[in-house]
mmCIF file of N, CA and C in Angstrom:
data_model
loop_
_atom_site.group_PDB
_atom_site.id
_atom_site.type_symbol
_atom_site.label_atom_id
_atom_site.label_comp_id
_atom_site.label_asym_id
_atom_site.label_seq_id
_atom_site.Cartn_x
_atom_site.Cartn_y
_atom_site.Cartn_z
ATOM 1 N N UNK P 1 8.651 -16.593 17.989
ATOM 2 C CA UNK P 1 8.919 -14.811 17.656
ATOM 3 C C UNK P 1 8.459 -14.163 18.283
ATOM 4 N N UNK P 2 8.821 -13.146 18.942
ATOM 5 C CA UNK P 2 8.439 -11.813 19.435
ATOM 6 C C UNK P 2 7.356 -10.805 18.664
ATOM 7 N N UNK P 3 6.955 -10.529 19.674
ATOM 8 C CA UNK P 3 5.966 -9.125 19.211
ATOM 9 C C UNK P 3 6.596 -8.828 18.164
ATOM 10 N N UNK P 4 7.896 -7.941 18.133
ATOM 11 C CA UNK P 4 8.455 -7.243 17.024
ATOM 12 C C UNK P 4 8.754 -7.815 15.517
ATOM 13 N N UNK P 5 8.513 -9.217 16.364
ATOM 14 C CA UNK P 5 9.638 -9.267 14.210
ATOM 15 C C UNK P 5 7.616 -10.247 13.765
ATOM 16 N N UNK P 6 6.942 -10.434 14.954
ATOM 17 C CA UNK P 6 5.434 -10.662 14.256
ATOM 18 C C UNK P 6 4.907 -9.499 13.544
ATOM 19 N N UNK P 7 5.555 -8.320 13.874
ATOM 20 C CA UNK P 7 4.490 -7.066 13.562
ATOM 21 C C UNK P 7 5.345 -6.320 12.505
ATOM 22 N N UNK P 8 6.671 -6.930 11.858
ATOM 23 C CA UNK P 8 7.566 -7.014 10.619
ATOM 24 C C UNK P 8 7.382 -8.152 10.571
ATOM 25 N N UNK P 9 6.933 -9.261 10.278
ATOM 26 C CA UNK P 9 5.959 -10.191 9.851
ATOM 27 C C UNK P 9 5.240 -9.656 8.616
ATOM 28 N N UNK P 10 4.496 -9.388 9.633
ATOM 29 C CA UNK P 10 3.058 -8.603 9.141
ATOM 30 C C UNK P 10 3.343 -7.478 8.292
ATOM 31 N N UNK P 11 4.325 -6.631 8.251
ATOM 32 C CA UNK P 11 4.898 -5.647 7.425
ATOM 33 C C UNK P 11 4.889 -6.243 6.310
ATOM 34 N N UNK P 12 5.896 -7.153 5.866
ATOM 35 C CA UNK P 12 6.220 -7.741 4.833
ATOM 36 C C UNK P 12 5.635 -8.051 4.041
ATOM 37 N N UNK P 13 4.478 -9.139 5.106
ATOM 38 C CA UNK P 13 3.050 -9.342 4.550
ATOM 39 C C UNK P 13 2.392 -8.854 3.789
ATOM 40 N N UNK P 14 2.077 -7.679 3.976
ATOM 41 C CA UNK P 14 1.141 -6.299 3.701
ATOM 42 C C UNK P 14 2.288 -6.070 2.881
ATOM 43 N N UNK P 15 3.202 -5.672 3.025
ATOM 44 C CA UNK P 15 4.051 -4.563 1.418
ATOM 45 C C UNK P 15 4.193 -5.251 0.336
ATOM 46 N N UNK P 16 4.055 -6.758 0.743
ATOM 47 C CA UNK P 16 3.834 -7.380 -0.507
ATOM 48 C C UNK P 16 2.658 -7.320 -1.234
ATOM 49 N N UNK P 17 1.745 -7.453 -0.912
ATOM 50 C CA UNK P 17 -0.043 -7.791 -1.915
ATOM 51 C C UNK P 17 0.244 -6.368 -1.720
ATOM 52 N N UNK P 18 0.706 -5.112 -0.978
ATOM 53 C CA UNK P 18 0.201 -3.752 -1.959
ATOM 54 C C UNK P 18 1.417 -4.027 -2.875
ATOM 55 N N UNK P 19 2.545 -4.460 -3.242
ATOM 56 C CA UNK P 19 3.315 -4.068 -4.226
ATOM 57 C C UNK P 19 2.811 -4.557 -5.612
ATOM 58 N N UNK P 20 2.485 -6.762 -4.753
ATOM 59 C CA UNK P 20 1.342 -7.757 -5.749
ATOM 60 C C UNK P 20 0.414 -5.647 -6.749
ATOM 61 N N UNK P 21 -0.921 -5.379 -5.736
ATOM 62 C CA UNK P 21 -1.178 -4.831 -6.365
ATOM 63 C C UNK P 21 -1.496 -3.242 -6.874
ATOM 64 N N UNK P 22 0.039 -3.349 -7.105
ATOM 65 C CA UNK P 22 0.396 -1.608 -7.583
ATOM 66 C C UNK P 22 0.281 -2.445 -8.681
ATOM 67 N N UNK P 23 1.229 -3.505 -9.014
ATOM 68 C CA UNK P 23 1.846 -4.449 -9.964
ATOM 69 C C UNK P 23 0.270 -4.393 -11.186
ATOM 70 N N UNK P 24 0.153 -5.119 -10.583
ATOM 71 C CA UNK P 24 -1.209 -5.016 -10.552
ATOM 72 C C UNK P 24 -2.106 -3.975 -11.453
ATOM 73 N N UNK P 25 -2.470 -2.925 -11.633
ATOM 74 C CA UNK P 25 -2.606 -2.297 -11.550
ATOM 75 C C UNK P 25 -2.641 -1.586 -12.951
ATOM 76 N N UNK P 26 -1.291 -1.682 -12.291
ATOM 77 C CA UNK P 26 0.341 -0.966 -13.627
ATOM 78 C C UNK P 26 0.928 -1.647 -14.270
ATOM 79 N N UNK P 27 0.443 -2.488 -15.577
ATOM 80 C CA UNK P 27 0.987 -3.300 -15.829
ATOM 81 C C UNK P 27 2.083 -2.822 -15.436
ATOM 82 N N UNK P 28 2.468 -1.779 -16.392
ATOM 83 C CA UNK P 28 3.825 -1.061 -16.914
ATOM 84 C C UNK P 28 5.403 -0.517 -15.713
ATOM 85 N N UNK P 29 4.693 -1.118 -14.696
ATOM 86 C CA UNK P 29 5.644 -0.935 -13.211
ATOM 87 C C UNK P 29 5.618 -2.285 -12.720
ATOM 88 N N UNK P 30 7.590 -3.193 -13.660
ATOM 89 C CA UNK P 30 7.409 -4.125 -12.848
ATOM 90 C C UNK P 30 9.140 -4.179 -12.000
ATOM 91 N N UNK P 31 9.080 -2.803 -12.056
ATOM 92 C CA UNK P 31 10.080 -3.062 -11.296
ATOM 93 C C UNK P 31 10.060 -3.114 -9.231
ATOM 94 N N UNK P 32 10.315 -3.868 -8.640
ATOM 95 C CA UNK P 32 10.539 -3.698 -7.361
ATOM 96 C C UNK P 32 10.050 -2.654 -7.159
ATOM 97 N N UNK P 33 9.397 -2.367 -6.269
ATOM 98 C CA UNK P 33 8.080 -1.747 -5.485
ATOM 99 C C UNK P 33 9.343 -1.524 -3.978
ATOM 100 N N UNK P 34 9.814 0.095 -4.104
ATOM 101 C CA UNK P 34 10.830 0.682 -3.043
ATOM 102 C C UNK P 34 9.836 0.786 -1.184
ATOM 103 N N UNK P 35 9.758 1.163 -0.437
ATOM 104 C CA UNK P 35 9.110 1.789 0.511
ATOM 105 C C UNK P 35 9.128 2.286 0.521
ATOM 106 N N UNK P 36 9.774 3.424 0.366
ATOM 107 C CA UNK P 36 9.808 5.156 0.394
ATOM 108 C C UNK P 36 8.934 5.675 -1.583
ATOM 109 N N UNK P 37 9.261 4.790 -2.557
ATOM 110 C CA UNK P 37 9.253 5.431 -3.442
ATOM 111 C C UNK P 37 7.644 6.512 -3.392
ATOM 112 N N UNK P 38 7.694 7.906 -3.862
ATOM 113 C CA UNK P 38 6.524 8.160 -4.633
ATOM 114 C C UNK P 38 5.569 7.494 -6.131
ATOM 115 N N UNK P 39 4.912 7.431 -5.547
ATOM 116 C CA UNK P 39 3.322 7.123 -5.782
ATOM 117 C C UNK P 39 3.873 7.617 -7.698
ATOM 118 N N UNK P 40 3.511 8.538 -7.787
ATOM 119 C CA UNK P 40 4.301 9.546 -9.003
ATOM 120 C C UNK P 40 5.229 9.363 -9.417
ATOM 121 N N UNK P 41 6.272 10.692 -8.704
ATOM 122 C CA UNK P 41 7.392 10.964 -9.479
ATOM 123 C C UNK P 41 8.117 9.836 -10.224
ATOM 124 N N UNK P 42 7.861 8.751 -8.718
ATOM 125 C CA UNK P 42 9.290 7.824 -8.420
ATOM 126 C C UNK P 42 8.679 6.206 -9.825
ATOM 127 N N UNK P 43 7.022 6.047 -9.253
ATOM 128 C CA UNK P 43 6.578 4.830 -10.281
ATOM 129 C C UNK P 43 5.905 5.937 -11.104
ATOM 130 N N UNK P 44 5.510 7.017 -11.422
ATOM 131 C CA UNK P 44 5.018 7.238 -12.753
ATOM 132 C C UNK P 44 3.647 6.936 -12.715
ATOM 133 N N UNK P 45 2.952 7.049 -11.810
ATOM 134 C CA UNK P 45 1.819 5.963 -11.400
ATOM 135 C C UNK P 45 0.952 8.150 -11.907
ATOM 136 N N UNK P 46 0.099 7.706 -12.527
ATOM 137 C CA UNK P 46 -1.036 8.396 -12.273
ATOM 138 C C UNK P 46 -2.215 9.141 -11.193
ATOM 139 N N UNK P 47 -2.951 10.168 -11.326
ATOM 140 C CA UNK P 47 -4.116 9.992 -10.440
ATOM 141 C C UNK P 47 -5.022 9.492 -9.669
ATOM 142 N N UNK P 48 -5.211 8.919 -11.372
ATOM 143 C CA UNK P 48 -6.393 8.106 -11.762
ATOM 144 C C UNK P 48 -6.116 6.693 -10.738
ATOM 145 N N UNK P 49 -4.832 6.220 -11.566
ATOM 146 C CA UNK P 49 -4.396 5.459 -11.213
ATOM 147 C C UNK P 49 -4.064 4.641 -9.646
ATOM 148 N N UNK P 50 -3.801 5.703 -9.045
ATOM 149 C CA UNK P 50 -3.635 5.964 -7.545
ATOM 150 C C UNK P 50 -5.260 5.500 -7.443
ATOM 151 N N UNK P 51 -5.978 6.336 -7.635
ATOM 152 C CA UNK P 51 -7.132 5.848 -6.935
ATOM 153 C C UNK P 51 -7.785 4.172 -6.616
ATOM 154 N N UNK P 52 -7.372 4.203 -8.718
ATOM 155 C CA UNK P 52 -7.591 2.508 -8.719
ATOM 156 C C UNK P 52 -6.988 1.544 -7.673
ATOM 157 N N UNK P 53 -5.378 1.857 -7.543
ATOM 158 C CA UNK P 53 -4.614 1.106 -6.463
ATOM 159 C C UNK P 53 -5.628 0.916 -4.753
ATOM 160 N N UNK P 54 -5.783 2.718 -4.589
ATOM 161 C CA UNK P 54 -6.253 2.766 -3.508
ATOM 162 C C UNK P 54 -7.987 1.265 -3.368
ATOM 163 N N UNK P 55 -8.397 1.662 -4.490
ATOM 164 C CA UNK P 55 -9.606 0.731 -4.449
ATOM 165 C C UNK P 55 -9.406 -0.601 -4.702
ATOM 166 N N UNK P 56 -8.455 -1.331 -4.874
ATOM 167 C CA UNK P 56 -8.368 -2.245 -4.282
ATOM 168 C C UNK P 56 -7.539 -2.432 -3.071
ATOM 169 N N UNK P 57 -6.916 -2.017 -2.678
ATOM 170 C CA UNK P 57 -6.399 -2.499 -1.635
ATOM 171 C C UNK P 57 -7.295 -1.925 -1.041
ATOM 172 N N UNK P 58 -8.427 -1.430 -0.411
ATOM 173 C CA UNK P 58 -9.334 -1.578 0.069
ATOM 174 C C UNK P 58 -10.097 -2.359 -0.106
ATOM 175 N N UNK P 59 -10.466 -3.018 -0.769
ATOM 176 C CA UNK P 59 -10.645 -4.244 -1.316
ATOM 177 C C UNK P 59 -9.850 -5.606 -0.849
ATOM 178 N N UNK P 60 -9.293 -5.637 -0.824
ATOM 179 C CA UNK P 60 -8.269 -6.971 -0.496
ATOM 180 C C UNK P 60 -8.087 -6.846 0.470
ATOM 181 N N UNK P 61 -7.614 -5.710 1.898
ATOM 182 C CA UNK P 61 -7.860 -5.558 3.277
ATOM 183 C C UNK P 61 -9.321 -5.629 4.451
ATOM 184 N N UNK P 62 -9.836 -5.068 3.457
ATOM 185 C CA UNK P 62 -11.427 -4.574 3.677
ATOM 186 C C UNK P 62 -11.722 -4.215 4.588
ATOM 187 N N UNK P 63 -11.201 -2.749 3.973
ATOM 188 C CA UNK P 63 -11.576 -1.947 5.160
ATOM 189 C C UNK P 63 -12.034 -0.229 4.113
ATOM 190 N N UNK P 64 -12.341 0.773 4.502
ATOM 191 C CA UNK P 64 -12.228 1.853 3.250
ATOM 192 C C UNK P 64 -11.254 2.964 4.189
ATOM 193 N N UNK P 65 -10.823 3.923 3.776
ATOM 194 C CA UNK P 65 -9.943 4.968 3.696
ATOM 195 C C UNK P 65 -10.599 5.946 3.447
ATOM 196 N N UNK P 66 -10.554 6.583 4.303
ATOM 197 C CA UNK P 66 -11.249 7.869 4.448
ATOM 198 C C UNK P 66 -10.908 9.086 3.869
ATOM 199 N N UNK P 67 -11.348 9.572 3.440
ATOM 200 C CA UNK P 67 -10.754 10.991 2.165
ATOM 201 C C UNK P 67 -10.136 12.021 3.066
ATOM 202 N N UNK P 68 -9.168 11.447 4.539
ATOM 203 C CA UNK P 68 -8.156 12.715 4.586
ATOM 204 C C UNK P 68 -7.074 11.646 4.176
ATOM 205 N N UNK P 69 -7.108 10.181 4.825
ATOM 206 C CA UNK P 69 -6.335 9.207 4.429
ATOM 207 C C UNK P 69 -5.552 9.252 2.759
ATOM 208 N N UNK P 70 -7.334 9.296 1.729
ATOM 209 C CA UNK P 70 -6.195 9.227 0.499
ATOM 210 C C UNK P 70 -5.677 10.664 0.117
ATOM 211 N N UNK P 71 -6.517 11.810 0.607
ATOM 212 C CA UNK P 71 -5.627 12.532 0.106
ATOM 213 C C UNK P 71 -4.009 12.962 0.628
ATOM 214 N N UNK P 72 -3.692 12.599 1.880
ATOM 215 C CA UNK P 72 -1.915 12.330 2.004
ATOM 216 C C UNK P 72 -1.384 11.325 2.303
ATOM 217 N N UNK P 73 -2.137 10.415 1.202
ATOM 218 C CA UNK P 73 -1.040 8.854 0.291
ATOM 219 C C UNK P 73 -0.513 9.398 -0.435
ATOM 220 N N UNK P 74 0.382 9.478 -0.627
ATOM 221 C CA UNK P 74 1.304 9.429 -1.683
ATOM 222 C C UNK P 74 2.719 9.176 -2.239
ATOM 223 N N UNK P 75 3.081 8.048 -1.024
ATOM 224 C CA UNK P 75 4.027 6.812 -1.075
ATOM 225 C C UNK P 75 3.869 5.410 -0.732
ATOM 226 N N UNK P 76 4.680 4.799 -1.127
ATOM 227 C CA UNK P 76 3.776 3.068 -0.955
ATOM 228 C C UNK P 76 3.638 3.456 0.457
ATOM 229 N N UNK P 77 4.921 4.196 1.200
ATOM 230 C CA UNK P 77 4.267 3.810 2.958
ATOM 231 C C UNK P 77 3.943 3.763 3.252
ATOM 232 N N UNK P 78 2.771 4.865 3.057
ATOM 233 C CA UNK P 78 1.329 5.789 3.430
ATOM 234 C C UNK P 78 1.016 4.938 3.151
ATOM 235 N N UNK P 79 0.275 3.618 2.366
ATOM 236 C CA UNK P 79 -0.150 2.986 1.794
ATOM 237 C C UNK P 79 0.159 1.616 3.136
ATOM 238 N N UNK P 80 1.117 1.716 2.859
ATOM 239 C CA UNK P 80 1.323 0.692 4.288
ATOM 240 C C UNK P 80 0.716 1.095 5.541
ATOM 241 N N UNK P 81 1.065 1.985 5.828
ATOM 242 C CA UNK P 81 0.643 2.647 7.447
ATOM 243 C C UNK P 81 -0.442 2.630 7.718
ATOM 244 N N UNK P 82 -1.507 3.134 6.712
ATOM 245 C CA UNK P 82 -2.675 3.024 6.208
ATOM 246 C C UNK P 82 -3.074 1.197 6.820
ATOM 247 N N UNK P 83 -2.737 0.220 5.928
ATOM 248 C CA UNK P 83 -2.987 -0.309 6.127
ATOM 249 C C UNK P 83 -3.120 -1.359 7.801
ATOM 250 N N UNK P 84 -1.430 -0.851 7.871
ATOM 251 C CA UNK P 84 -1.770 -1.370 9.280
ATOM 252 C C UNK P 84 -1.823 -1.424 10.606
ATOM 253 N N UNK P 85 -3.000 0.271 10.115
ATOM 254 C CA UNK P 85 -3.407 0.739 11.478
ATOM 255 C C UNK P 85 -4.498 0.131 11.991
ATOM 256 N N UNK P 86 -4.898 -0.482 10.910
ATOM 257 C CA UNK P 86 -6.053 -1.451 10.902
ATOM 258 C C UNK P 86 -6.444 -2.620 11.033
ATOM 259 N N UNK P 87 -5.529 -2.718 11.439
ATOM 260 C CA UNK P 87 -4.624 -4.794 11.967
ATOM 261 C C UNK P 87 -4.916 -4.439 13.739
#
């Protein structure tokens, strides 16, 4: 397996875990989670639920987001990028 394939596999695994976290936090969101879905407008997740999701992401992956990162997270891809930067 090449380095690129490994990174893609890692990203795919991380995305699955992020999707599971979103589904766990927001029961009414049972549709597939698209990478570029906006947390608010596309998935209908309110700001308090976004905070809850981010706390669960921090616990699941063992790191803490900086305040500046949290304010910039608006899509599923933003969460994925934040996790991948720490791996």
